[in-house]
Amino acid sequence: MAGDTYMLRTGNPIVDNSVTFAWQAQYNFDITERFNATAGFDYTDITPKTGGTITGANEASDETKLKGGYLHTTTTLTDQLDFVAALRMDTHEHLEDVMYSPRLGLVLTPEEGHAFRAMFNRSFGTPTTNGLFLDILAGRIPITANVFYNLQANGIPQTGFTFNNTCAGGINNYCMYSAFAPGVQLPATGAALWDALIVPLALQNPTLMATLPLLGLNAAMFAAIVGNPQPGELKSYLLDFNSQNPSIPFIPSAGPQATARLRPTMNTSFELGYTGLIGDKVRLSVSAYQNQYKDFTGPLRVTTPNVFLDGNSVAAYLITRLTAAGIPASVASQLAAAIAPTAASVPLGTIVPDQRSNSDLLMNVRNYGNFSVMGVDVGMEAHVSNTVTLTGSYSRVSKECYDYDNDGTCTSSGDVALNAPTNKGSVGLNIDDKV
């Protein structure tokens, strides 16, 4: 029942009373004895009704209308050879271009019970409602008892997500928003929060607080010595939140990547196949194909990196400042070693798209590049006797993933699994002893 479902990570309820209305019209006709055609039109209206629990702020603008029309023809060229041709046209309310899907093929039937085919086909997969309009809190990343980062799953707006805003002094001049300074756009660098956050955090370190009186210093004096870092004195770098493996919460980042408006996934396929009945007892089907994908859509991934201070940079900075104030190098090194790891472990801010103004980490789907997959499918059904039927199938595909970084493996964080093993098969036995 809608409303009894909730998000495990947040406890927030999920309501889905969405409505889909669809109708179809089809007309089949023969122009000549050798030419058959089928024409049709279909219409679909999808209206999400989630009470704001799934599509959030998009609830009032997430209705989608899809329209499509097609013509499918079969021409008998000879008694054994048919030519198949079809064309489909589709429109999607929230996509820019009309989608055209052609299909061409030859079917050879040399004798009854045996057919060979060669096919070309192009089809489109349109973005889902979630891909376009999702707006849901997927989780929280606690930093302190009172500070956390939201992990927000979002669809892609028609503007896409861009990172054109610039802040001087940030990593590559990027800007960030921080959970420690809500609502304030800052340069994407740890130095921006050094005095306000890192120094007070360091002053909670027991080793530092026990050592300061021995050096004739107090907290204010320490803050003055190590405060106000100058450009270039502290280094920062970017890490991505690892939503796939909680045991490694942050992984190296390639930086923020603009996400364009979603496009439909195009699949161009070529197929050779055979279907036949052997000895009136065994039905065999074999096909070999190649699928060429363009702009395929992957799963939800975090696309907003977080800013961290470099630990070695922090240690070197502290040693330089402390020794310049007359503190022995050995003591300065000891204090730096106590402070730097903590300072480097805190996600100080999030580089977010121009369309956002908070520190939430964003997860969204996106279109990837082009790739192709080749495969073979074999199926068999054998009637061993009047009561026993043996079935079997085998499939092989050439790839298990979209290899994002082209390293020849499917283990990199950017790789996208295709949810199909390289090899799979099945064997079945059916016994029907009904009288």
Short mmCIF file of C-alpha atoms in Angstrom, two decimals:
data_model
loop_
_atom_site.label_atom_id
_atom_site.label_comp_id
_atom_site.label_asym_id
_atom_site.label_seq_id
_atom_site.Cartn_x
_atom_site.Cartn_y
_atom_site.Cartn_z
CA MET A 1 0.00 0.00 0.00
CA ALA A 2 1.35 3.44 -0.92
CA GLY A 3 2.60 5.23 2.18
CA ASP A 4 3.77 2.11 4.02
CA THR A 5 7.12 2.29 2.24
CA TYR A 6 9.98 4.39 3.58
CA MET A 7 13.61 5.15 2.84
CA LEU A 8 15.82 2.89 4.92
CA ARG A 9 18.63 5.44 5.28
CA THR A 10 16.47 8.43 6.19
CA GLY A 11 13.19 6.99 7.47
CA ASN A 12 11.29 9.34 5.18
CA PRO A 13 8.03 7.90 3.80
CA ILE A 14 7.56 7.06 0.13
CA VAL A 15 4.18 7.56 -1.52
CA ASP A 16 3.51 6.55 -5.11
CA ASN A 17 -0.02 6.86 -6.45
CA SER A 18 1.15 7.66 -9.97
CA VAL A 19 -1.22 7.23 -12.90
CA THR A 20 -0.43 6.09 -16.44
CA PHE A 21 -3.03 6.50 -19.17
CA ALA A 22 -2.38 4.91 -22.56
CA TRP A 23 -4.28 4.09 -25.70
CA GLN A 24 -3.34 2.48 -29.01
CA ALA A 25 -4.86 2.25 -32.46
CA GLN A 26 -3.76 -0.20 -35.14
CA TYR A 27 -4.92 -1.00 -38.66
CA ASN A 28 -3.78 -3.88 -40.82
CA PHE A 29 -4.32 -3.93 -44.56
CA ASP A 30 -3.19 -5.64 -47.78
CA ILE A 31 -2.47 -3.57 -50.87
CA THR A 32 -1.69 -6.59 -53.03
CA GLU A 33 -1.33 -10.29 -52.39
CA ARG A 34 2.39 -9.75 -51.88
CA PHE A 35 2.27 -6.57 -49.78
CA ASN A 36 0.96 -6.39 -46.23
CA ALA A 37 1.10 -3.32 -44.00
CA THR A 38 0.25 -2.42 -40.43
CA ALA A 39 -0.10 1.20 -39.31
CA GLY A 40 -0.56 2.37 -35.77
CA PHE A 41 -0.49 5.21 -33.29
CA ASP A 42 -0.06 5.20 -29.54
CA TYR A 43 -0.29 7.79 -26.79
CA THR A 44 0.89 7.65 -23.18
CA ASP A 45 0.38 10.15 -20.37
CA ILE A 46 2.39 9.57 -17.19
CA THR A 47 1.35 11.58 -14.12
CA PRO A 48 3.51 11.02 -11.04
CA LYS A 49 1.61 11.49 -7.78
CA THR A 50 4.11 11.08 -4.96
CA GLY A 51 3.09 13.79 -2.52
CA GLY A 52 6.53 15.29 -2.96
CA THR A 53 8.22 12.18 -1.55
CA ILE A 54 9.91 11.12 -4.81
CA THR A 55 9.81 14.00 -7.27
CA GLY A 56 9.97 16.64 -4.53
CA ALA A 57 9.99 20.19 -5.84
CA ASN A 58 9.25 18.86 -9.35
CA GLU A 59 5.88 17.41 -8.36
CA ALA A 60 3.93 20.16 -10.13
CA SER A 61 5.80 19.89 -13.43
CA ASP A 62 6.65 16.21 -13.88
CA GLU A 63 3.78 15.02 -16.11
CA THR A 64 5.02 13.44 -19.33
CA LYS A 65 3.23 12.89 -22.63
CA LEU A 66 4.61 10.49 -25.26
CA LYS A 67 3.24 10.09 -28.78
CA GLY A 68 4.26 7.61 -31.44
CA GLY A 69 3.25 6.42 -34.87
CA TYR A 70 4.51 3.58 -37.03
CA LEU A 71 4.16 1.75 -40.33
CA HIS A 72 5.29 -1.87 -40.67
CA THR A 73 5.32 -3.60 -44.06
CA THR A 74 6.07 -7.08 -45.33
CA THR A 75 6.68 -7.63 -49.04
CA THR A 76 6.80 -11.15 -50.47
CA LEU A 77 9.59 -11.02 -53.05
CA THR A 78 9.47 -14.73 -53.89
CA ASP A 79 7.81 -17.80 -52.45
CA GLN A 80 10.80 -18.17 -50.13
CA LEU A 81 11.95 -14.59 -49.50
CA ASP A 82 10.21 -11.74 -47.63
CA PHE A 83 11.37 -8.16 -47.26
CA VAL A 84 10.47 -6.39 -44.01
CA ALA A 85 10.52 -2.60 -43.67
CA ALA A 86 9.22 -0.41 -40.88
CA LEU A 87 9.49 3.13 -39.59
CA ARG A 88 8.44 4.47 -36.23
CA MET A 89 8.34 8.11 -35.09
CA ASP A 90 8.15 9.13 -31.43
CA THR A 91 7.99 12.39 -29.52
CA HIS A 92 8.64 12.97 -25.82
CA GLU A 93 7.34 16.09 -24.13
CA HIS A 94 10.60 16.79 -22.31
CA LEU A 95 13.09 15.87 -25.06
CA GLU A 96 14.18 18.19 -27.83
CA ASP A 97 14.20 16.01 -30.94
CA VAL A 98 11.80 13.66 -32.69
CA MET A 99 13.02 10.04 -32.63
CA TYR A 100 12.95 8.01 -35.86
CA SER A 101 13.32 4.23 -35.65
CA PRO A 102 13.78 2.36 -38.96
CA ARG A 103 13.79 -1.40 -39.38
CA LEU A 104 14.88 -3.40 -42.45
CA GLY A 105 15.18 -7.13 -42.89
CA LEU A 106 15.13 -10.17 -45.12
CA VAL A 107 13.53 -13.46 -44.11
CA LEU A 108 14.41 -16.56 -46.12
CA THR A 109 12.25 -19.66 -45.73
CA PRO A 110 13.87 -22.35 -47.91
CA GLU A 111 11.39 -24.96 -46.71
CA GLU A 112 8.60 -25.27 -44.20
CA GLY A 113 9.86 -25.19 -40.61
CA HIS A 114 13.13 -23.39 -41.36
CA ALA A 115 13.71 -19.63 -41.53
CA PHE A 116 16.84 -17.50 -41.82
CA ARG A 117 16.78 -13.77 -41.14
CA ALA A 118 19.04 -10.74 -41.50
CA MET A 119 17.86 -7.62 -39.69
CA PHE A 120 18.80 -4.00 -39.14
CA ASN A 121 16.97 -2.10 -36.43
CA ARG A 122 17.24 1.20 -34.62
CA SER A 123 15.36 1.91 -31.43
CA PHE A 124 15.32 4.50 -28.66
CA GLY A 125 15.01 4.33 -24.91
CA THR A 126 13.70 7.53 -23.36
CA PRO A 127 14.75 8.81 -19.92
CA THR A 128 12.63 7.66 -17.02
CA THR A 129 10.59 9.94 -14.79
CA ASN A 130 13.26 9.57 -12.11
CA GLY A 131 15.99 10.48 -14.57
CA LEU A 132 14.21 13.73 -15.35
CA PHE A 133 12.40 14.69 -12.15
CA LEU A 134 13.78 12.77 -9.17
CA ASP A 135 14.19 14.98 -6.09
CA ILE A 136 14.69 12.93 -2.95
CA LEU A 137 16.94 12.88 0.10
CA ALA A 138 18.91 9.65 -0.28
CA GLY A 139 20.92 9.88 2.94
CA ARG A 140 23.05 12.01 5.22
CA ILE A 141 26.79 12.03 5.81
CA PRO A 142 27.44 13.02 9.45
CA ILE A 143 30.57 15.07 10.11
CA THR A 144 29.98 16.19 13.70
CA ALA A 145 27.07 15.84 16.08
CA ASN A 146 25.38 18.86 14.52
CA VAL A 147 26.89 19.11 11.05
CA PHE A 148 26.16 16.80 8.14
CA TYR A 149 26.00 16.76 4.35
CA ASN A 150 22.80 15.75 2.60
CA LEU A 151 23.04 13.21 -0.20
CA GLN A 152 20.39 14.34 -2.66
CA ALA A 153 19.26 12.27 -5.67
CA ASN A 154 18.09 14.53 -8.47
CA GLY A 155 16.88 14.32 -12.03
CA ILE A 156 18.52 16.44 -14.71
CA PRO A 157 16.74 19.76 -15.43
CA GLN A 158 16.35 21.00 -18.99
CA THR A 159 19.26 23.38 -18.40
CA GLY A 160 21.49 20.47 -17.38
CA PHE A 161 23.96 20.95 -14.54
CA THR A 162 26.76 23.42 -15.26
CA PHE A 163 29.84 24.55 -13.31
CA ASN A 164 30.53 27.97 -14.82
CA ASN A 165 30.61 30.02 -11.62
CA THR A 166 34.15 31.01 -10.63
CA CYS A 167 35.72 31.95 -7.30
CA ALA A 168 39.30 33.23 -7.31
CA GLY A 169 41.60 31.10 -5.19
CA GLY A 170 39.53 27.94 -5.45
CA ILE A 171 40.79 24.74 -7.04
CA ASN A 172 40.69 25.57 -10.76
CA ASN A 173 38.71 28.65 -9.66
CA TYR A 174 35.70 26.54 -8.65
CA CYS A 175 33.27 27.64 -5.95
CA MET A 176 31.94 25.57 -3.08
CA TYR A 177 29.24 25.61 -0.43
CA SER A 178 30.03 24.26 3.02
CA ALA A 179 27.87 22.63 5.68
CA PHE A 180 29.98 24.62 8.16
CA ALA A 181 28.97 27.96 6.57
CA PRO A 182 25.46 27.44 5.13
CA GLY A 183 24.33 29.67 2.30
CA VAL A 184 27.73 31.25 1.66
CA GLN A 185 29.53 30.70 -1.63
CA LEU A 186 33.26 30.24 -1.00
CA PRO A 187 36.36 29.54 -3.07
CA ALA A 188 36.82 25.76 -3.35
CA THR A 189 39.82 25.59 -1.03
CA GLY A 190 40.37 24.54 2.55
CA ALA A 191 42.08 27.86 3.25
CA ALA A 192 38.67 29.56 3.06
CA LEU A 193 37.62 27.84 6.30
CA TRP A 194 41.01 27.60 8.00
CA ASP A 195 40.54 30.35 10.59
CA ALA A 196 36.84 29.75 11.21
CA LEU A 197 36.86 25.95 11.33
CA ILE A 198 40.23 24.21 11.22
CA VAL A 199 41.99 26.29 13.89
CA PRO A 200 39.12 25.89 16.42
CA LEU A 201 39.05 22.19 15.57
CA ALA A 202 42.81 21.96 16.20
CA LEU A 203 42.37 23.64 19.57
CA GLN A 204 40.26 20.66 20.65
CA ASN A 205 43.27 18.38 20.23
CA PRO A 206 44.48 17.12 23.65
CA THR A 207 48.14 17.04 22.60
CA LEU A 208 48.04 20.66 21.48
CA MET A 209 46.18 21.91 24.55
CA ALA A 210 48.60 20.10 26.86
CA THR A 211 51.64 21.50 25.03
CA LEU A 212 50.65 25.16 24.66
CA PRO A 213 51.14 26.11 28.36
CA LEU A 214 54.59 24.50 28.30
CA LEU A 215 55.47 26.84 25.43
CA GLY A 216 54.07 29.89 27.19
CA LEU A 217 51.20 30.12 24.72
CA ASN A 218 47.42 30.18 24.98
CA ALA A 219 44.71 29.38 22.45
CA ALA A 220 44.47 32.94 21.14
CA MET A 221 48.22 33.18 20.64
CA PHE A 222 48.29 29.84 18.78
CA ALA A 223 45.43 31.01 16.55
CA ALA A 224 47.32 34.19 15.73
CA ILE A 225 50.49 32.26 14.85
CA VAL A 226 48.88 29.75 12.49
CA GLY A 227 45.98 31.90 11.24
CA ASN A 228 45.43 33.86 8.04
CA PRO A 229 47.10 31.51 5.53
CA GLN A 230 48.34 33.22 2.40
CA PRO A 231 47.61 32.02 -1.14
CA GLY A 232 49.64 28.92 -1.95
CA GLU A 233 50.52 28.03 1.64
CA LEU A 234 47.83 25.36 1.95
CA LYS A 235 46.94 22.84 -0.74
CA SER A 236 43.51 21.32 -1.27
CA TYR A 237 42.24 18.50 -3.43
CA LEU A 238 38.97 16.86 -4.44
CA LEU A 239 37.40 13.55 -3.46
CA ASP A 240 34.10 11.98 -4.50
CA PHE A 241 31.75 10.40 -1.99
CA ASN A 242 31.75 6.66 -2.69
CA SER A 243 28.09 5.64 -2.69
CA GLN A 244 28.98 2.11 -3.85
CA ASN A 245 31.34 1.10 -1.04
CA PRO A 246 30.74 2.59 2.43
CA SER A 247 33.98 1.06 3.73
CA ILE A 248 35.88 3.55 1.53
CA PRO A 249 33.76 6.70 1.99
CA PHE A 250 35.73 8.98 -0.34
CA ILE A 251 37.67 8.19 -3.51
CA PRO A 252 39.83 10.25 -5.90
CA SER A 253 37.84 12.63 -8.07
CA ALA A 254 38.33 13.77 -11.65
CA GLY A 255 36.63 17.01 -10.69
CA PRO A 256 33.12 18.27 -11.34
CA GLN A 257 31.69 17.28 -14.69
CA ALA A 258 28.92 19.24 -16.33
CA THR A 259 25.86 17.10 -17.03
CA ALA A 260 23.93 17.95 -20.17
CA ARG A 261 20.20 17.69 -20.59
CA LEU A 262 19.28 14.02 -20.88
CA ARG A 263 19.02 12.53 -24.35
CA PRO A 264 17.37 9.27 -25.41
CA THR A 265 19.55 6.19 -25.67
CA MET A 266 19.86 5.01 -29.27
CA ASN A 267 20.47 1.33 -30.00
CA THR A 268 21.42 0.37 -33.55
CA SER A 269 21.43 -3.41 -33.96
CA PHE A 270 22.43 -5.88 -36.65
CA GLU A 271 21.25 -9.47 -36.39
CA LEU A 272 21.62 -12.77 -38.22
CA GLY A 273 19.38 -15.57 -37.07
CA TYR A 274 17.90 -18.99 -37.72
CA THR A 275 14.76 -20.67 -36.41
CA GLY A 276 13.93 -24.22 -37.37
CA LEU A 277 12.19 -27.43 -36.52
CA ILE A 278 14.49 -30.44 -36.79
CA GLY A 279 12.98 -33.88 -37.17
CA ASP A 280 9.60 -32.63 -35.99
CA LYS A 281 10.87 -32.93 -32.41
CA VAL A 282 13.56 -30.30 -31.83
CA ARG A 283 12.96 -26.57 -32.19
CA LEU A 284 16.22 -24.67 -32.50
CA SER A 285 16.91 -20.95 -32.58
CA VAL A 286 20.30 -19.30 -33.10
CA SER A 287 21.09 -15.61 -33.44
CA ALA A 288 24.21 -13.47 -33.55
CA TYR A 289 24.00 -9.73 -33.12
CA GLN A 290 25.79 -6.48 -32.55
CA ASN A 291 24.22 -3.66 -30.56
CA GLN A 292 25.69 -0.18 -30.96
CA TYR A 293 24.65 2.14 -28.13
CA LYS A 294 24.79 5.91 -28.21
CA ASP A 295 24.07 8.13 -25.21
CA PHE A 296 23.15 5.24 -22.95
CA THR A 297 22.07 6.17 -19.42
CA GLY A 298 23.93 4.84 -16.41
CA PRO A 299 22.88 4.49 -12.76
CA LEU A 300 22.78 7.21 -10.13
CA ARG A 301 26.29 8.47 -9.41
CA VAL A 302 27.65 11.26 -7.21
CA THR A 303 28.66 14.15 -9.49
CA THR A 304 29.65 16.82 -6.95
CA PRO A 305 33.15 16.44 -5.44
CA ASN A 306 34.09 17.51 -1.94
CA VAL A 307 37.02 19.71 -0.98
CA PHE A 308 39.65 18.41 1.45
CA LEU A 309 42.88 19.84 2.79
CA ASP A 310 46.05 17.98 1.85
CA GLY A 311 47.49 16.49 5.05
CA ASN A 312 51.14 16.91 4.09
CA SER A 313 50.46 20.52 3.16
CA VAL A 314 48.82 21.16 6.54
CA ALA A 315 51.76 19.63 8.41
CA ALA A 316 54.33 21.63 6.44
CA TYR A 317 52.35 24.84 6.95
CA LEU A 318 52.09 24.33 10.72
CA ILE A 319 55.78 23.51 11.08
CA THR A 320 56.74 26.61 9.09
CA ARG A 321 54.50 28.92 11.12
CA LEU A 322 55.38 27.44 14.51
CA THR A 323 59.15 27.39 13.99
CA ALA A 324 58.99 30.97 12.70
CA ALA A 325 57.44 31.87 16.07
CA GLY A 326 60.40 30.34 17.90
CA ILE A 327 58.95 26.95 18.72
CA PRO A 328 61.53 24.14 18.46
CA ALA A 329 61.26 22.15 15.24
CA SER A 330 60.82 18.86 17.12
CA VAL A 331 57.85 20.23 19.06
CA ALA A 332 56.39 21.84 15.95
CA SER A 333 56.63 18.52 14.10
CA GLN A 334 54.92 16.73 17.00
CA LEU A 335 52.04 19.20 17.02
CA ALA A 336 51.71 19.10 13.24
CA ALA A 337 51.54 15.30 13.30
CA ALA A 338 48.74 15.48 15.88
CA ILE A 339 46.68 18.08 14.02
CA ALA A 340 47.17 17.38 10.29
CA PRO A 341 45.35 14.01 10.01
CA THR A 342 42.15 15.42 11.53
CA ALA A 343 42.32 18.59 9.45
CA ALA A 344 42.73 16.52 6.29
CA SER A 345 39.83 14.16 7.07
CA VAL A 346 37.03 16.73 7.07
CA PRO A 347 35.04 17.39 3.86
CA LEU A 348 35.09 21.17 3.97
CA GLY A 349 32.68 21.90 1.17
CA THR A 350 30.93 20.67 -1.95
CA ILE A 351 31.47 21.95 -5.47
CA VAL A 352 27.88 22.18 -6.67
CA PRO A 353 26.36 23.14 -10.04
CA ASP A 354 25.42 26.72 -10.82
CA GLN A 355 21.78 25.68 -10.41
CA ARG A 356 22.27 24.90 -6.68
CA SER A 357 23.09 27.08 -3.67
CA ASN A 358 23.65 24.63 -0.83
CA SER A 359 26.24 22.04 0.18
CA ASP A 360 24.19 18.94 -0.73
CA LEU A 361 26.03 16.21 -2.59
CA LEU A 362 24.15 15.42 -5.79
CA MET A 363 23.49 12.01 -7.30
CA ASN A 364 22.08 11.89 -10.80
CA VAL A 365 22.02 9.81 -13.94
CA ARG A 366 23.74 10.99 -17.10
CA ASN A 367 24.31 10.04 -20.71
CA TYR A 368 27.58 8.27 -21.43
CA GLY A 369 29.44 7.83 -24.68
CA ASN A 370 29.18 5.24 -27.43
CA PHE A 371 30.00 1.56 -27.18
CA SER A 372 29.03 -1.69 -28.85
CA VAL A 373 28.28 -5.20 -27.64
CA MET A 374 28.31 -8.40 -29.67
CA GLY A 375 26.48 -11.51 -28.60
CA VAL A 376 25.15 -14.94 -29.45
CA ASP A 377 21.87 -16.53 -28.28
CA VAL A 378 21.01 -20.21 -28.67
CA GLY A 379 17.72 -21.80 -27.64
CA MET A 380 16.46 -25.38 -27.90
CA GLU A 381 13.24 -27.22 -27.11
CA ALA A 382 13.26 -30.99 -27.62
CA HIS A 383 10.19 -33.17 -27.31
CA VAL A 384 11.79 -36.37 -26.06
CA SER A 385 8.45 -38.15 -25.80
CA ASN A 386 4.78 -37.35 -25.54
CA THR A 387 5.24 -36.45 -21.88
CA VAL A 388 8.84 -35.23 -21.60
CA THR A 389 10.22 -31.95 -22.97
CA LEU A 390 13.82 -30.84 -22.58
CA THR A 391 14.70 -27.14 -22.92
CA GLY A 392 17.99 -25.31 -22.91
CA SER A 393 19.47 -21.91 -23.67
CA TYR A 394 22.88 -20.27 -23.83
CA SER A 395 23.88 -16.64 -24.27
CA ARG A 396 27.21 -14.92 -24.52
CA VAL A 397 27.98 -11.20 -24.69
CA SER A 398 31.32 -9.61 -25.42
CA LYS A 399 31.26 -7.06 -22.56
CA GLU A 400 30.10 -6.90 -18.97
CA CYS A 401 30.39 -3.14 -18.53
CA TYR A 402 30.87 0.22 -20.12
CA ASP A 403 34.60 0.70 -19.54
CA TYR A 404 34.59 4.40 -18.67
CA ASP A 405 38.36 4.78 -18.41
CA ASN A 406 39.26 2.18 -21.07
CA ASP A 407 41.55 0.27 -18.70
CA GLY A 408 40.27 -3.14 -19.82
CA THR A 409 38.55 -3.93 -16.50
CA CYS A 410 35.15 -3.37 -14.94
CA THR A 411 36.44 -2.45 -11.48
CA SER A 412 37.01 1.30 -11.80
CA SER A 413 34.64 3.65 -10.01
CA GLY A 414 33.46 5.20 -13.28
CA ASP A 415 32.64 1.90 -15.02
CA VAL A 416 28.95 1.08 -15.55
CA ALA A 417 27.82 -2.53 -15.22
CA LEU A 418 25.49 -3.81 -17.95
CA ASN A 419 23.76 -6.18 -15.51
CA ALA A 420 24.42 -9.20 -17.70
CA PRO A 421 27.12 -11.86 -17.27
CA THR A 422 29.42 -12.76 -20.14
CA ASN A 423 28.00 -16.28 -20.21
CA LYS A 424 24.67 -17.56 -19.01
CA GLY A 425 22.63 -20.65 -19.72
CA SER A 426 19.71 -22.70 -18.56
CA VAL A 427 18.49 -26.29 -18.73
CA GLY A 428 14.92 -27.35 -18.09
CA LEU A 429 12.96 -30.58 -17.93
CA ASN A 430 9.18 -30.65 -18.18
CA ILE A 431 7.20 -33.81 -17.50
CA ASP A 432 3.49 -33.72 -18.28
CA ASP A 433 1.81 -37.02 -17.49
CA LYS A 434 -1.75 -35.78 -17.66
CA VAL A 435 -4.08 -38.32 -19.17
#
